[in-house]
Amino acid sequence: RVKVMDLQLAFSDLHFQPQQHLVFNISNASISLRFRRQLLYWFFYDIGSINASADGVHIHTVLQLAKDEAGRLKISNMTCNASIARMHAGFSGTLRTVYEFLSTFIITGMRFLLSQQICPSLEHASLVLLNSVLDTVPVRNYVDEHIGIDYSLLRDPAISTDTLDLDFKGMFFPRARENQELENHAVEPVIKETERMVYVAFSEYFFDSAMHSYFQAGVLAIELQGEKVPKDLEVLLRATFFGTIFMQSPAVDAPLRLVLQVSAPPRCIIKPSGTSVSVSAFLNISLVPPGRPAIQLSSMAMETKLSAKVFLQGKALRVQLDLRRFRIYSKQSALESLALFSLQAPLKTLLQLTIMPIINERTKKGVQIPLPEGMDFTKEVVTNHAGFLTVGADLHFSKGLREVIEKYRPA
């Protein structure tokens, strides 16, 4: 039985090596060991222990990083060299004097055997245990009951002397059509900042694919009817469409129904000055007499521009939307568009006070940025660029690496 009692790392170094390697060096380390021995061979019986120390331990390990078939970052290969400069041992037990007499031979053998065990242990730690931690990074997740997101790597990692560059797909998809691909026309993000430990860049494609997926899922629609329609707006709408309501006299007291539905996938525009979302929709205003078919009063087109505040909270990227510009017009005639001008301000208020809180409640959960379990962001900062934004942060281990490894240790 061998137990490591103490490990001292006088010098350890972790650095990048182009093109795909991570190099880990340990120099001049020391290891204290305790050997429990028990020997019964014919009439020979021996029990005792050996307290040993290895000094001048040098380990050079090179890990090769790559993308696996699922698109997840993995340690694909490892090379290792280990050596021990000096070793000392103290013996106790029934045959202590025999072991002391043979100490030079025994210590030489122990030194050789120990040096041969270091690299296999590190190989298991990297190819099995550390890869089990990397398995906790999401590759393809469901965001909610409507859409999911694909985080898979597009290619092997690119490593320079001071950076590790990972190119994720970052595309949302409707759950009804999971294999659907949305063509990417956005600019390629270029990260030049260096103040934080890690930077994650999101292009317009990331946000466009989310809104396109929600649009295809058919959930970008809101219906207000009866008491849910603000009273002031209901009075104004009834006054605006008084003639039509009067002509449908049995429906004069029928409740109003407003159906707001996005007519095309919204588009995200990222500029250094801020992020905005352009939305085209139509608003149908109807009367719904009990037991009778709905009577449509108007169908108007809407064009809105929303300002978007993007921020990071924990591992979740969240978006807070606010109404910036709003315009309505009739799809039937310019004359009706003029008549609808008085509804511009009340409908904008309706969007701000009723619709926007519903939308922001849906985006409140956000979407998780792929990080291994036990690792979190701190000191987050969001910076806008032309066509993309970056989130810079430092990394913090909220759980010990050993704790995560033990949780996901393969059977």
mmCIF file of C-alpha atoms in Angstrom:
data_model
loop_
_atom_site.group_PDB
_atom_site.id
_atom_site.type_symbol
_atom_site.label_atom_id
_atom_site.label_comp_id
_atom_site.label_asym_id
_atom_site.label_seq_id
_atom_site.Cartn_x
_atom_site.Cartn_y
_atom_site.Cartn_z
ATOM 1 C CA ARG A 1 0.000 0.000 0.000
ATOM 2 C CA VAL A 2 1.409 3.344 -1.066
ATOM 3 C CA LYS A 3 0.026 6.654 0.153
ATOM 4 C CA VAL A 4 1.182 10.123 -0.890
ATOM 5 C CA MET A 5 1.641 12.074 2.351
ATOM 6 C CA ASP A 6 2.820 15.388 0.942
ATOM 7 C CA LEU A 7 3.359 17.071 -2.423
ATOM 8 C CA GLN A 8 5.364 20.252 -2.843
ATOM 9 C CA LEU A 9 5.389 22.053 -6.216
ATOM 10 C CA ALA A 10 8.298 24.455 -6.112
ATOM 11 C CA PHE A 11 7.695 25.541 -9.704
ATOM 12 C CA SER A 12 4.769 24.761 -12.002
ATOM 13 C CA ASP A 13 3.946 26.348 -15.340
ATOM 14 C CA LEU A 14 0.990 26.071 -17.716
ATOM 15 C CA HIS A 15 1.267 27.683 -21.145
ATOM 16 C CA PHE A 16 -0.007 27.475 -24.709
ATOM 17 C CA GLN A 17 1.947 25.923 -27.536
ATOM 18 C CA PRO A 18 0.794 26.519 -31.137
ATOM 19 C CA GLN A 19 -1.141 25.036 -32.845
ATOM 20 C CA GLN A 20 -3.249 22.771 -30.612
ATOM 21 C CA HIS A 21 -1.283 22.068 -27.459
ATOM 22 C CA LEU A 22 -1.374 22.907 -23.776
ATOM 23 C CA VAL A 23 1.951 22.403 -21.979
ATOM 24 C CA PHE A 24 2.205 21.656 -18.250
ATOM 25 C CA ASN A 25 5.636 21.677 -16.607
ATOM 26 C CA ILE A 26 6.565 20.827 -13.025
ATOM 27 C CA SER A 27 10.163 21.408 -11.926
ATOM 28 C CA ASN A 28 12.033 20.611 -8.712
ATOM 29 C CA ALA A 29 8.994 19.148 -6.945
ATOM 30 C CA SER A 30 9.117 16.842 -3.923
ATOM 31 C CA ILE A 31 6.872 13.927 -2.962
ATOM 32 C CA SER A 32 6.616 12.280 0.461
ATOM 33 C CA LEU A 33 5.362 8.685 0.440
ATOM 34 C CA ARG A 34 4.490 6.050 3.000
ATOM 35 C CA PHE A 35 4.736 2.382 2.016
ATOM 36 C CA ARG A 36 2.910 -0.188 4.147
ATOM 37 C CA ARG A 37 4.468 -3.636 3.738
ATOM 38 C CA GLN A 38 3.274 -7.042 4.862
ATOM 39 C CA LEU A 39 5.155 -10.183 3.830
ATOM 40 C CA LEU A 40 4.454 -13.819 4.660
ATOM 41 C CA TYR A 41 6.587 -16.344 2.729
ATOM 42 C CA TRP A 42 7.084 -19.781 4.291
ATOM 43 C CA PHE A 43 8.704 -19.052 7.652
ATOM 44 C CA PHE A 44 9.533 -15.412 6.732
ATOM 45 C CA TYR A 45 7.162 -12.867 8.254
ATOM 46 C CA ASP A 46 7.634 -9.137 7.949
ATOM 47 C CA ILE A 47 5.392 -6.180 8.737
ATOM 48 C CA GLY A 48 6.348 -2.514 8.791
ATOM 49 C CA SER A 49 6.523 0.662 6.781
ATOM 50 C CA ILE A 50 8.860 2.682 4.572
ATOM 51 C CA ASN A 51 8.821 6.477 4.738
ATOM 52 C CA ALA A 52 10.285 7.773 1.491
ATOM 53 C CA SER A 53 10.813 11.174 -0.116
ATOM 54 C CA ALA A 54 11.531 11.959 -3.749
ATOM 55 C CA ASP A 55 13.254 15.258 -4.525
ATOM 56 C CA GLY A 56 14.020 16.998 -7.805
ATOM 57 C CA VAL A 57 10.898 15.658 -9.534
ATOM 58 C CA HIS A 58 10.561 16.970 -13.089
ATOM 59 C CA ILE A 59 7.420 16.397 -15.201
ATOM 60 C CA HIS A 60 6.823 17.665 -18.730
ATOM 61 C CA THR A 61 3.310 17.077 -20.105
ATOM 62 C CA VAL A 62 1.859 18.148 -23.474
ATOM 63 C CA LEU A 63 -1.905 17.920 -23.963
ATOM 64 C CA GLN A 64 -3.368 18.021 -27.465
ATOM 65 C CA LEU A 65 -6.765 19.738 -27.692
ATOM 66 C CA ALA A 66 -9.233 18.909 -30.445
ATOM 67 C CA LYS A 67 -12.915 18.834 -31.396
ATOM 68 C CA ASP A 68 -14.621 15.470 -30.986
ATOM 69 C CA GLU A 69 -17.423 14.081 -33.170
ATOM 70 C CA ALA A 70 -20.105 15.780 -31.060
ATOM 71 C CA GLY A 71 -18.378 19.165 -31.435
ATOM 72 C CA ARG A 72 -17.116 19.248 -27.840
ATOM 73 C CA LEU A 73 -13.622 20.325 -26.751
ATOM 74 C CA LYS A 74 -11.588 17.290 -25.705
ATOM 75 C CA ILE A 75 -8.037 16.295 -24.768
ATOM 76 C CA SER A 76 -7.291 13.971 -27.675
ATOM 77 C CA ASN A 77 -3.718 12.954 -26.852
ATOM 78 C CA MET A 78 -1.003 13.373 -24.232
ATOM 79 C CA THR A 79 2.776 13.022 -24.166
ATOM 80 C CA CYS A 80 4.676 12.920 -20.897
ATOM 81 C CA ASN A 81 8.216 12.692 -19.532
ATOM 82 C CA ALA A 82 9.014 12.331 -15.824
ATOM 83 C CA SER A 83 12.216 11.963 -13.832
ATOM 84 C CA ILE A 84 13.321 11.908 -10.165
ATOM 85 C CA ALA A 85 16.744 13.289 -9.238
ATOM 86 C CA ARG A 86 17.057 11.974 -5.654
ATOM 87 C CA MET A 87 15.232 9.650 -3.303
ATOM 88 C CA HIS A 88 15.593 8.879 0.412
ATOM 89 C CA ALA A 89 13.930 6.219 2.562
ATOM 90 C CA GLY A 90 13.628 5.239 6.236
ATOM 91 C CA PHE A 91 12.627 1.715 7.279
ATOM 92 C CA SER A 92 10.772 0.328 10.273
ATOM 93 C CA GLY A 93 9.408 -3.090 11.221
ATOM 94 C CA THR A 94 10.628 -6.558 11.988
ATOM 95 C CA LEU A 95 13.256 -6.813 9.226
ATOM 96 C CA ARG A 96 14.365 -3.184 9.416
ATOM 97 C CA THR A 97 18.083 -4.019 9.523
ATOM 98 C CA VAL A 98 17.799 -6.185 6.396
ATOM 99 C CA TYR A 99 16.129 -3.389 4.472
ATOM 100 C CA GLU A 100 18.724 -0.854 5.676
ATOM 101 C CA PHE A 101 21.517 -3.163 4.463
ATOM 102 C CA LEU A 102 19.848 -3.366 1.033
ATOM 103 C CA SER A 103 18.746 0.277 1.077
ATOM 104 C CA THR A 104 20.798 1.390 -1.968
ATOM 105 C CA PHE A 105 19.311 -1.339 -4.132
ATOM 106 C CA ILE A 106 15.775 -0.865 -2.766
ATOM 107 C CA ILE A 107 15.795 2.943 -3.111
ATOM 108 C CA THR A 108 17.081 2.675 -6.712
ATOM 109 C CA GLY A 109 14.247 0.282 -7.530
ATOM 110 C CA MET A 110 11.660 2.475 -5.785
ATOM 111 C CA ARG A 111 12.898 5.536 -7.657
ATOM 112 C CA PHE A 112 12.597 3.711 -10.987
ATOM 113 C CA LEU A 113 9.139 2.309 -10.218
ATOM 114 C CA LEU A 114 7.807 5.657 -8.961
ATOM 115 C CA SER A 115 9.039 7.540 -12.011
ATOM 116 C CA GLN A 116 7.305 4.937 -14.194
ATOM 117 C CA GLN A 117 3.976 5.517 -12.405
ATOM 118 C CA ILE A 118 3.805 9.323 -12.774
ATOM 119 C CA CYS A 119 2.988 9.537 -16.495
ATOM 120 C CA PRO A 120 0.294 6.791 -16.508
ATOM 121 C CA SER A 121 -1.393 8.583 -13.593
ATOM 122 C CA LEU A 122 -1.311 11.904 -15.450
ATOM 123 C CA GLU A 123 -2.561 10.228 -18.624
ATOM 124 C CA HIS A 124 -5.562 8.851 -16.749
ATOM 125 C CA ALA A 125 -6.138 12.235 -15.099
ATOM 126 C CA SER A 126 -6.187 14.071 -18.428
ATOM 127 C CA LEU A 127 -7.718 11.644 -20.934
ATOM 128 C CA VAL A 128 -10.327 10.306 -18.508
ATOM 129 C CA LEU A 129 -10.883 12.621 -15.545
ATOM 130 C CA LEU A 130 -10.405 16.051 -17.169
ATOM 131 C CA ASN A 131 -12.370 14.909 -20.210
ATOM 132 C CA SER A 132 -15.215 13.990 -17.855
ATOM 133 C CA VAL A 133 -15.211 17.643 -16.717
ATOM 134 C CA LEU A 134 -15.265 18.834 -20.344
ATOM 135 C CA ASP A 135 -18.267 16.548 -20.861
ATOM 136 C CA THR A 136 -20.251 18.939 -18.626
ATOM 137 C CA VAL A 137 -19.963 21.697 -21.262
ATOM 138 C CA PRO A 138 -23.316 21.836 -23.126
ATOM 139 C CA VAL A 139 -23.146 21.167 -26.867
ATOM 140 C CA ARG A 140 -26.819 21.107 -27.805
ATOM 141 C CA ASN A 141 -29.386 22.325 -25.281
ATOM 142 C CA TYR A 142 -33.082 23.134 -25.176
ATOM 143 C CA VAL A 143 -33.681 26.741 -24.115
ATOM 144 C CA ASP A 144 -37.422 26.292 -23.496
ATOM 145 C CA GLU A 145 -40.354 24.326 -24.924
ATOM 146 C CA HIS A 146 -40.046 26.148 -28.276
ATOM 147 C CA ILE A 147 -36.363 26.457 -29.242
ATOM 148 C CA GLY A 148 -32.916 25.008 -28.573
ATOM 149 C CA ILE A 149 -29.329 26.098 -29.214
ATOM 150 C CA ASP A 150 -26.348 24.415 -30.844
ATOM 151 C CA TYR A 151 -23.037 25.173 -29.076
ATOM 152 C CA SER A 152 -20.889 22.713 -31.026
ATOM 153 C CA LEU A 153 -17.379 23.655 -32.102
ATOM 154 C CA LEU A 154 -16.983 24.315 -35.823
ATOM 155 C CA ARG A 155 -13.311 23.336 -35.919
ATOM 156 C CA ASP A 156 -10.364 22.317 -33.758
ATOM 157 C CA PRO A 157 -9.154 24.982 -31.312
ATOM 158 C CA ALA A 158 -6.564 27.443 -32.599
ATOM 159 C CA ILE A 159 -3.785 28.126 -30.079
ATOM 160 C CA SER A 160 -1.211 30.901 -30.197
ATOM 161 C CA THR A 161 1.465 31.646 -27.621
ATOM 162 C CA ASP A 162 -0.993 33.559 -25.402
ATOM 163 C CA THR A 163 -4.560 32.713 -26.533
ATOM 164 C CA LEU A 164 -6.887 29.745 -26.909
ATOM 165 C CA ASP A 165 -9.462 30.470 -29.629
ATOM 166 C CA LEU A 166 -12.663 28.383 -29.772
ATOM 167 C CA ASP A 167 -15.120 28.913 -32.637
ATOM 168 C CA PHE A 168 -18.632 27.865 -31.533
ATOM 169 C CA LYS A 169 -21.625 27.534 -33.851
ATOM 170 C CA GLY A 170 -23.985 29.513 -31.592
ATOM 171 C CA MET A 171 -27.158 28.871 -33.612
ATOM 172 C CA PHE A 172 -30.707 28.567 -32.284
ATOM 173 C CA PHE A 173 -33.211 26.183 -33.863
ATOM 174 C CA PRO A 174 -36.955 25.485 -33.480
ATOM 175 C CA ARG A 175 -37.537 22.229 -31.640
ATOM 176 C CA ALA A 176 -40.035 21.138 -34.296
ATOM 177 C CA ARG A 177 -37.243 21.314 -36.922
ATOM 178 C CA GLU A 178 -34.013 20.575 -35.056
ATOM 179 C CA ASN A 179 -31.903 19.925 -38.159
ATOM 180 C CA GLN A 180 -32.742 23.250 -39.771
ATOM 181 C CA GLU A 181 -29.756 25.449 -40.697
ATOM 182 C CA LEU A 182 -29.915 29.236 -40.944
ATOM 183 C CA GLU A 183 -27.417 30.766 -43.333
ATOM 184 C CA ASN A 184 -24.949 33.098 -41.642
ATOM 185 C CA HIS A 185 -24.497 36.506 -43.272
ATOM 186 C CA ALA A 186 -23.147 38.287 -40.196
ATOM 187 C CA VAL A 187 -19.636 39.684 -39.886
ATOM 188 C CA GLU A 188 -16.956 37.479 -38.317
ATOM 189 C CA PRO A 189 -16.206 38.738 -34.773
ATOM 190 C CA VAL A 190 -12.629 39.837 -34.123
ATOM 191 C CA ILE A 191 -11.569 40.006 -30.478
ATOM 192 C CA LYS A 192 -8.764 42.415 -29.682
ATOM 193 C CA GLU A 193 -9.380 43.047 -25.969
ATOM 194 C CA THR A 194 -6.939 41.487 -23.491
ATOM 195 C CA GLU A 195 -7.872 42.919 -20.069
ATOM 196 C CA ARG A 196 -10.009 39.936 -19.000
ATOM 197 C CA MET A 197 -9.201 36.235 -18.825
ATOM 198 C CA VAL A 198 -11.866 35.234 -21.362
ATOM 199 C CA TYR A 199 -13.905 36.958 -24.079
ATOM 200 C CA VAL A 200 -17.029 35.603 -25.737
ATOM 201 C CA ALA A 201 -18.145 37.279 -28.975
ATOM 202 C CA PHE A 202 -21.750 37.189 -30.240
ATOM 203 C CA SER A 203 -22.508 38.226 -33.811
ATOM 204 C CA GLU A 204 -25.875 39.431 -35.110
ATOM 205 C CA TYR A 205 -26.377 35.875 -36.398
ATOM 206 C CA PHE A 206 -26.624 34.595 -32.800
ATOM 207 C CA PHE A 207 -29.582 36.852 -31.999
ATOM 208 C CA ASP A 208 -31.165 36.614 -35.470
ATOM 209 C CA SER A 209 -31.260 32.812 -35.293
ATOM 210 C CA ALA A 210 -33.027 33.012 -31.912
ATOM 211 C CA MET A 211 -35.732 35.350 -33.223
ATOM 212 C CA HIS A 212 -36.038 33.381 -36.470
ATOM 213 C CA SER A 213 -36.566 30.176 -34.452
ATOM 214 C CA TYR A 214 -39.222 31.769 -32.242
ATOM 215 C CA PHE A 215 -40.952 33.118 -35.360
ATOM 216 C CA GLN A 216 -41.007 29.671 -36.960
ATOM 217 C CA ALA A 217 -42.297 28.172 -33.719
ATOM 218 C CA GLY A 218 -45.270 30.542 -34.029
ATOM 219 C CA VAL A 219 -44.990 32.084 -30.567
ATOM 220 C CA LEU A 220 -44.360 35.716 -31.542
ATOM 221 C CA ALA A 221 -48.026 36.623 -31.073
ATOM 222 C CA ILE A 222 -50.010 38.134 -28.188
ATOM 223 C CA GLU A 223 -53.798 38.327 -27.827
ATOM 224 C CA LEU A 224 -55.668 40.720 -25.513
ATOM 225 C CA GLN A 225 -59.423 40.445 -25.107
ATOM 226 C CA GLY A 226 -62.117 41.901 -22.893
ATOM 227 C CA GLU A 227 -60.828 43.059 -19.523
ATOM 228 C CA LYS A 228 -57.192 42.604 -20.584
ATOM 229 C CA VAL A 229 -57.535 45.583 -22.967
ATOM 230 C CA PRO A 230 -56.705 48.788 -21.042
ATOM 231 C CA LYS A 231 -59.903 50.783 -20.402
ATOM 232 C CA ASP A 232 -58.632 54.089 -21.809
ATOM 233 C CA LEU A 233 -57.496 52.379 -25.005
ATOM 234 C CA GLU A 234 -60.822 50.556 -25.340
ATOM 235 C CA VAL A 235 -62.743 53.857 -25.121
ATOM 236 C CA LEU A 236 -60.487 55.431 -27.753
ATOM 237 C CA LEU A 237 -60.789 52.413 -30.096
ATOM 238 C CA ARG A 238 -64.568 52.391 -29.802
ATOM 239 C CA ALA A 239 -64.627 56.105 -30.573
ATOM 240 C CA THR A 240 -62.306 55.647 -33.553
ATOM 241 C CA PHE A 241 -64.363 52.827 -35.046
ATOM 242 C CA PHE A 242 -67.739 54.155 -33.860
ATOM 243 C CA GLY A 243 -69.259 54.120 -37.344
ATOM 244 C CA THR A 244 -68.337 50.525 -37.969
ATOM 245 C CA ILE A 245 -69.566 49.429 -34.540
ATOM 246 C CA PHE A 246 -72.824 51.342 -34.998
ATOM 247 C CA MET A 247 -73.452 49.634 -38.320
ATOM 248 C CA GLN A 248 -73.094 46.313 -36.460
ATOM 249 C CA SER A 249 -75.628 47.372 -33.833
ATOM 250 C CA PRO A 250 -76.038 43.983 -32.092
ATOM 251 C CA ALA A 251 -72.315 44.036 -31.411
ATOM 252 C CA VAL A 252 -72.151 47.505 -29.857
ATOM 253 C CA ASP A 253 -71.473 46.094 -26.373
ATOM 254 C CA ALA A 254 -69.321 43.164 -27.580
ATOM 255 C CA PRO A 255 -65.822 42.924 -26.058
ATOM 256 C CA LEU A 256 -62.812 44.041 -28.084
ATOM 257 C CA ARG A 257 -60.026 41.706 -29.116
ATOM 258 C CA LEU A 258 -56.515 42.829 -30.084
ATOM 259 C CA VAL A 259 -54.215 40.348 -31.820
ATOM 260 C CA LEU A 260 -50.602 41.468 -32.215
ATOM 261 C CA GLN A 261 -48.532 39.122 -34.406
ATOM 262 C CA VAL A 262 -45.035 39.474 -35.849
ATOM 263 C CA SER A 263 -45.199 39.243 -39.644
ATOM 264 C CA ALA A 264 -41.510 38.486 -40.367
ATOM 265 C CA PRO A 265 -38.489 37.316 -38.328
ATOM 266 C CA PRO A 266 -37.140 40.301 -36.336
ATOM 267 C CA ARG A 267 -33.638 41.513 -37.181
ATOM 268 C CA CYS A 268 -30.874 42.469 -34.776
ATOM 269 C CA ILE A 269 -28.515 45.369 -35.526
ATOM 270 C CA ILE A 270 -25.375 45.775 -33.407
ATOM 271 C CA LYS A 271 -23.462 49.043 -33.590
ATOM 272 C CA PRO A 272 -20.798 50.561 -31.335
ATOM 273 C CA SER A 273 -23.497 52.958 -30.105
ATOM 274 C CA GLY A 274 -25.846 50.144 -29.024
ATOM 275 C CA THR A 275 -27.968 47.158 -29.988
ATOM 276 C CA SER A 276 -31.425 47.396 -31.538
ATOM 277 C CA VAL A 277 -34.093 45.020 -32.866
ATOM 278 C CA SER A 278 -36.353 45.859 -35.827
ATOM 279 C CA VAL A 279 -39.798 44.256 -35.745
ATOM 280 C CA SER A 280 -42.574 44.242 -38.366
ATOM 281 C CA ALA A 281 -45.994 43.140 -37.165
ATOM 282 C CA PHE A 282 -49.699 43.554 -37.755
ATOM 283 C CA LEU A 283 -52.454 44.379 -35.290
ATOM 284 C CA ASN A 284 -55.956 43.084 -35.841
ATOM 285 C CA ILE A 285 -58.760 44.826 -33.929
ATOM 286 C CA SER A 286 -62.027 42.922 -33.725
ATOM 287 C CA LEU A 287 -65.311 42.743 -31.872
ATOM 288 C CA VAL A 288 -66.212 39.316 -30.468
ATOM 289 C CA PRO A 289 -69.977 39.111 -29.819
ATOM 290 C CA PRO A 290 -70.843 36.079 -27.664
ATOM 291 C CA GLY A 291 -71.942 33.175 -29.789
ATOM 292 C CA ARG A 292 -71.274 35.008 -33.057
ATOM 293 C CA PRO A 293 -68.294 35.213 -35.453
ATOM 294 C CA ALA A 294 -65.732 37.916 -34.722
ATOM 295 C CA ILE A 295 -66.194 41.243 -36.558
ATOM 296 C CA GLN A 296 -62.898 42.744 -37.737
ATOM 297 C CA LEU A 297 -62.727 46.518 -37.339
ATOM 298 C CA SER A 298 -59.218 47.099 -38.662
ATOM 299 C CA SER A 299 -55.984 45.399 -39.632
ATOM 300 C CA MET A 300 -53.024 47.730 -39.343
ATOM 301 C CA ALA A 301 -49.342 47.233 -39.973
ATOM 302 C CA MET A 302 -46.756 48.137 -37.337
ATOM 303 C CA GLU A 303 -43.064 48.888 -37.519
ATOM 304 C CA THR A 304 -41.165 49.132 -34.265
ATOM 305 C CA LYS A 305 -37.561 49.467 -33.203
ATOM 306 C CA LEU A 306 -36.543 48.157 -29.806
ATOM 307 C CA SER A 307 -33.381 49.003 -27.952
ATOM 308 C CA ALA A 308 -31.706 45.963 -26.406
ATOM 309 C CA LYS A 309 -29.529 45.944 -23.323
ATOM 310 C CA VAL A 310 -27.387 42.791 -23.307
ATOM 311 C CA PHE A 311 -25.817 41.746 -20.011
ATOM 312 C CA LEU A 312 -24.339 38.688 -18.336
ATOM 313 C CA GLN A 313 -25.667 37.364 -15.032
ATOM 314 C CA GLY A 314 -23.947 34.251 -13.758
ATOM 315 C CA LYS A 315 -23.578 32.033 -16.823
ATOM 316 C CA ALA A 316 -26.752 33.403 -18.452
ATOM 317 C CA LEU A 317 -26.695 35.938 -21.278
ATOM 318 C CA ARG A 318 -29.825 38.066 -20.889
ATOM 319 C CA VAL A 319 -31.525 40.763 -22.952
ATOM 320 C CA GLN A 320 -33.686 43.632 -21.669
ATOM 321 C CA LEU A 321 -35.812 45.243 -24.387
ATOM 322 C CA ASP A 322 -37.291 48.732 -24.475
ATOM 323 C CA LEU A 323 -39.518 50.393 -27.089
ATOM 324 C CA ARG A 324 -37.698 53.156 -28.956
ATOM 325 C CA ARG A 325 -39.707 53.896 -32.143
ATOM 326 C CA PHE A 326 -43.214 52.960 -33.199
ATOM 327 C CA ARG A 327 -45.313 53.530 -36.321
ATOM 328 C CA ILE A 328 -48.682 52.214 -37.522
ATOM 329 C CA TYR A 329 -50.359 52.483 -40.895
ATOM 330 C CA SER A 330 -53.296 50.918 -42.700
ATOM 331 C CA LYS A 331 -52.769 48.152 -45.197
ATOM 332 C CA GLN A 332 -55.966 49.216 -47.008
ATOM 333 C CA SER A 333 -55.574 52.932 -47.795
ATOM 334 C CA ALA A 334 -53.645 56.107 -47.046
ATOM 335 C CA LEU A 335 -56.879 57.744 -45.846
ATOM 336 C CA GLU A 336 -57.341 55.107 -43.156
ATOM 337 C CA SER A 337 -53.677 55.519 -42.176
ATOM 338 C CA LEU A 338 -54.420 59.191 -41.545
ATOM 339 C CA ALA A 339 -57.440 58.251 -39.442
ATOM 340 C CA LEU A 340 -55.279 55.903 -37.371
ATOM 341 C CA PHE A 341 -52.830 58.680 -36.503
ATOM 342 C CA SER A 342 -54.698 59.391 -33.260
ATOM 343 C CA LEU A 343 -54.055 55.804 -32.152
ATOM 344 C CA GLN A 344 -50.282 56.151 -32.444
ATOM 345 C CA ALA A 345 -49.613 57.391 -28.898
ATOM 346 C CA PRO A 346 -52.174 55.142 -27.086
ATOM 347 C CA LEU A 347 -50.946 52.015 -28.867
ATOM 348 C CA LYS A 348 -47.353 52.912 -28.058
ATOM 349 C CA THR A 349 -48.369 53.223 -24.416
ATOM 350 C CA LEU A 350 -50.110 49.849 -24.695
ATOM 351 C CA LEU A 351 -46.886 48.288 -25.975
ATOM 352 C CA GLN A 352 -44.780 49.894 -23.262
ATOM 353 C CA LEU A 353 -47.059 49.084 -20.320
ATOM 354 C CA THR A 354 -48.644 45.784 -21.386
ATOM 355 C CA ILE A 355 -46.709 44.023 -24.141
ATOM 356 C CA MET A 356 -43.080 44.840 -23.284
ATOM 357 C CA PRO A 357 -43.291 43.392 -19.725
ATOM 358 C CA ILE A 358 -44.617 40.136 -21.206
ATOM 359 C CA ILE A 359 -41.737 39.985 -23.709
ATOM 360 C CA ASN A 360 -39.100 40.808 -21.087
ATOM 361 C CA GLU A 361 -40.518 38.163 -18.773
ATOM 362 C CA ARG A 362 -39.977 35.604 -21.555
ATOM 363 C CA THR A 363 -36.354 36.719 -22.084
ATOM 364 C CA LYS A 364 -35.637 36.939 -18.353
ATOM 365 C CA LYS A 365 -34.216 33.414 -18.130
ATOM 366 C CA GLY A 366 -31.615 34.131 -20.815
ATOM 367 C CA VAL A 367 -29.403 31.503 -22.429
ATOM 368 C CA GLN A 368 -26.476 29.703 -20.815
ATOM 369 C CA ILE A 369 -22.935 30.318 -22.061
ATOM 370 C CA PRO A 370 -21.080 26.988 -22.351
ATOM 371 C CA LEU A 371 -18.702 26.606 -19.402
ATOM 372 C CA PRO A 372 -17.675 23.487 -17.463
ATOM 373 C CA GLU A 373 -19.493 22.844 -14.218
ATOM 374 C CA GLY A 374 -17.979 24.629 -11.241
ATOM 375 C CA MET A 375 -16.621 27.517 -13.322
ATOM 376 C CA ASP A 376 -18.288 30.961 -13.302
ATOM 377 C CA PHE A 377 -17.731 34.456 -14.701
ATOM 378 C CA THR A 378 -16.744 37.470 -12.594
ATOM 379 C CA LYS A 379 -16.083 41.147 -13.419
ATOM 380 C CA GLU A 380 -18.234 40.969 -16.561
ATOM 381 C CA VAL A 381 -18.107 43.780 -19.126
ATOM 382 C CA VAL A 382 -20.125 44.027 -22.378
ATOM 383 C CA THR A 383 -18.695 45.988 -25.331
ATOM 384 C CA ASN A 384 -20.447 46.738 -28.617
ATOM 385 C CA HIS A 385 -18.684 46.659 -31.989
ATOM 386 C CA ALA A 386 -19.805 46.909 -35.612
ATOM 387 C CA GLY A 387 -21.862 43.751 -36.197
ATOM 388 C CA PHE A 388 -21.027 41.942 -32.937
ATOM 389 C CA LEU A 389 -20.602 42.416 -29.204
ATOM 390 C CA THR A 390 -18.132 40.916 -26.753
ATOM 391 C CA VAL A 391 -18.556 39.826 -23.156
ATOM 392 C CA GLY A 392 -15.299 39.952 -21.217
ATOM 393 C CA ALA A 393 -14.907 38.327 -17.810
ATOM 394 C CA ASP A 394 -12.529 36.668 -15.417
ATOM 395 C CA LEU A 395 -12.997 33.015 -14.444
ATOM 396 C CA HIS A 396 -13.755 31.815 -10.938
ATOM 397 C CA PHE A 397 -13.887 28.218 -9.705
ATOM 398 C CA SER A 398 -17.045 28.027 -7.574
ATOM 399 C CA LYS A 399 -16.361 24.298 -7.093
ATOM 400 C CA GLY A 400 -13.049 22.551 -6.675
ATOM 401 C CA LEU A 401 -11.848 20.603 -9.685
ATOM 402 C CA ARG A 402 -11.589 17.471 -7.531
ATOM 403 C CA GLU A 403 -15.248 17.853 -6.486
ATOM 404 C CA VAL A 404 -16.432 18.017 -10.112
ATOM 405 C CA ILE A 405 -14.175 15.105 -11.132
ATOM 406 C CA GLU A 406 -15.474 12.928 -8.302
ATOM 407 C CA LYS A 407 -19.065 13.741 -9.271
ATOM 408 C CA TYR A 408 -18.554 12.692 -12.894
ATOM 409 C CA ARG A 409 -15.857 10.056 -12.385
ATOM 410 C CA PRO A 410 -16.511 7.201 -14.834
ATOM 411 C CA ALA A 411 -17.493 3.915 -13.257
#
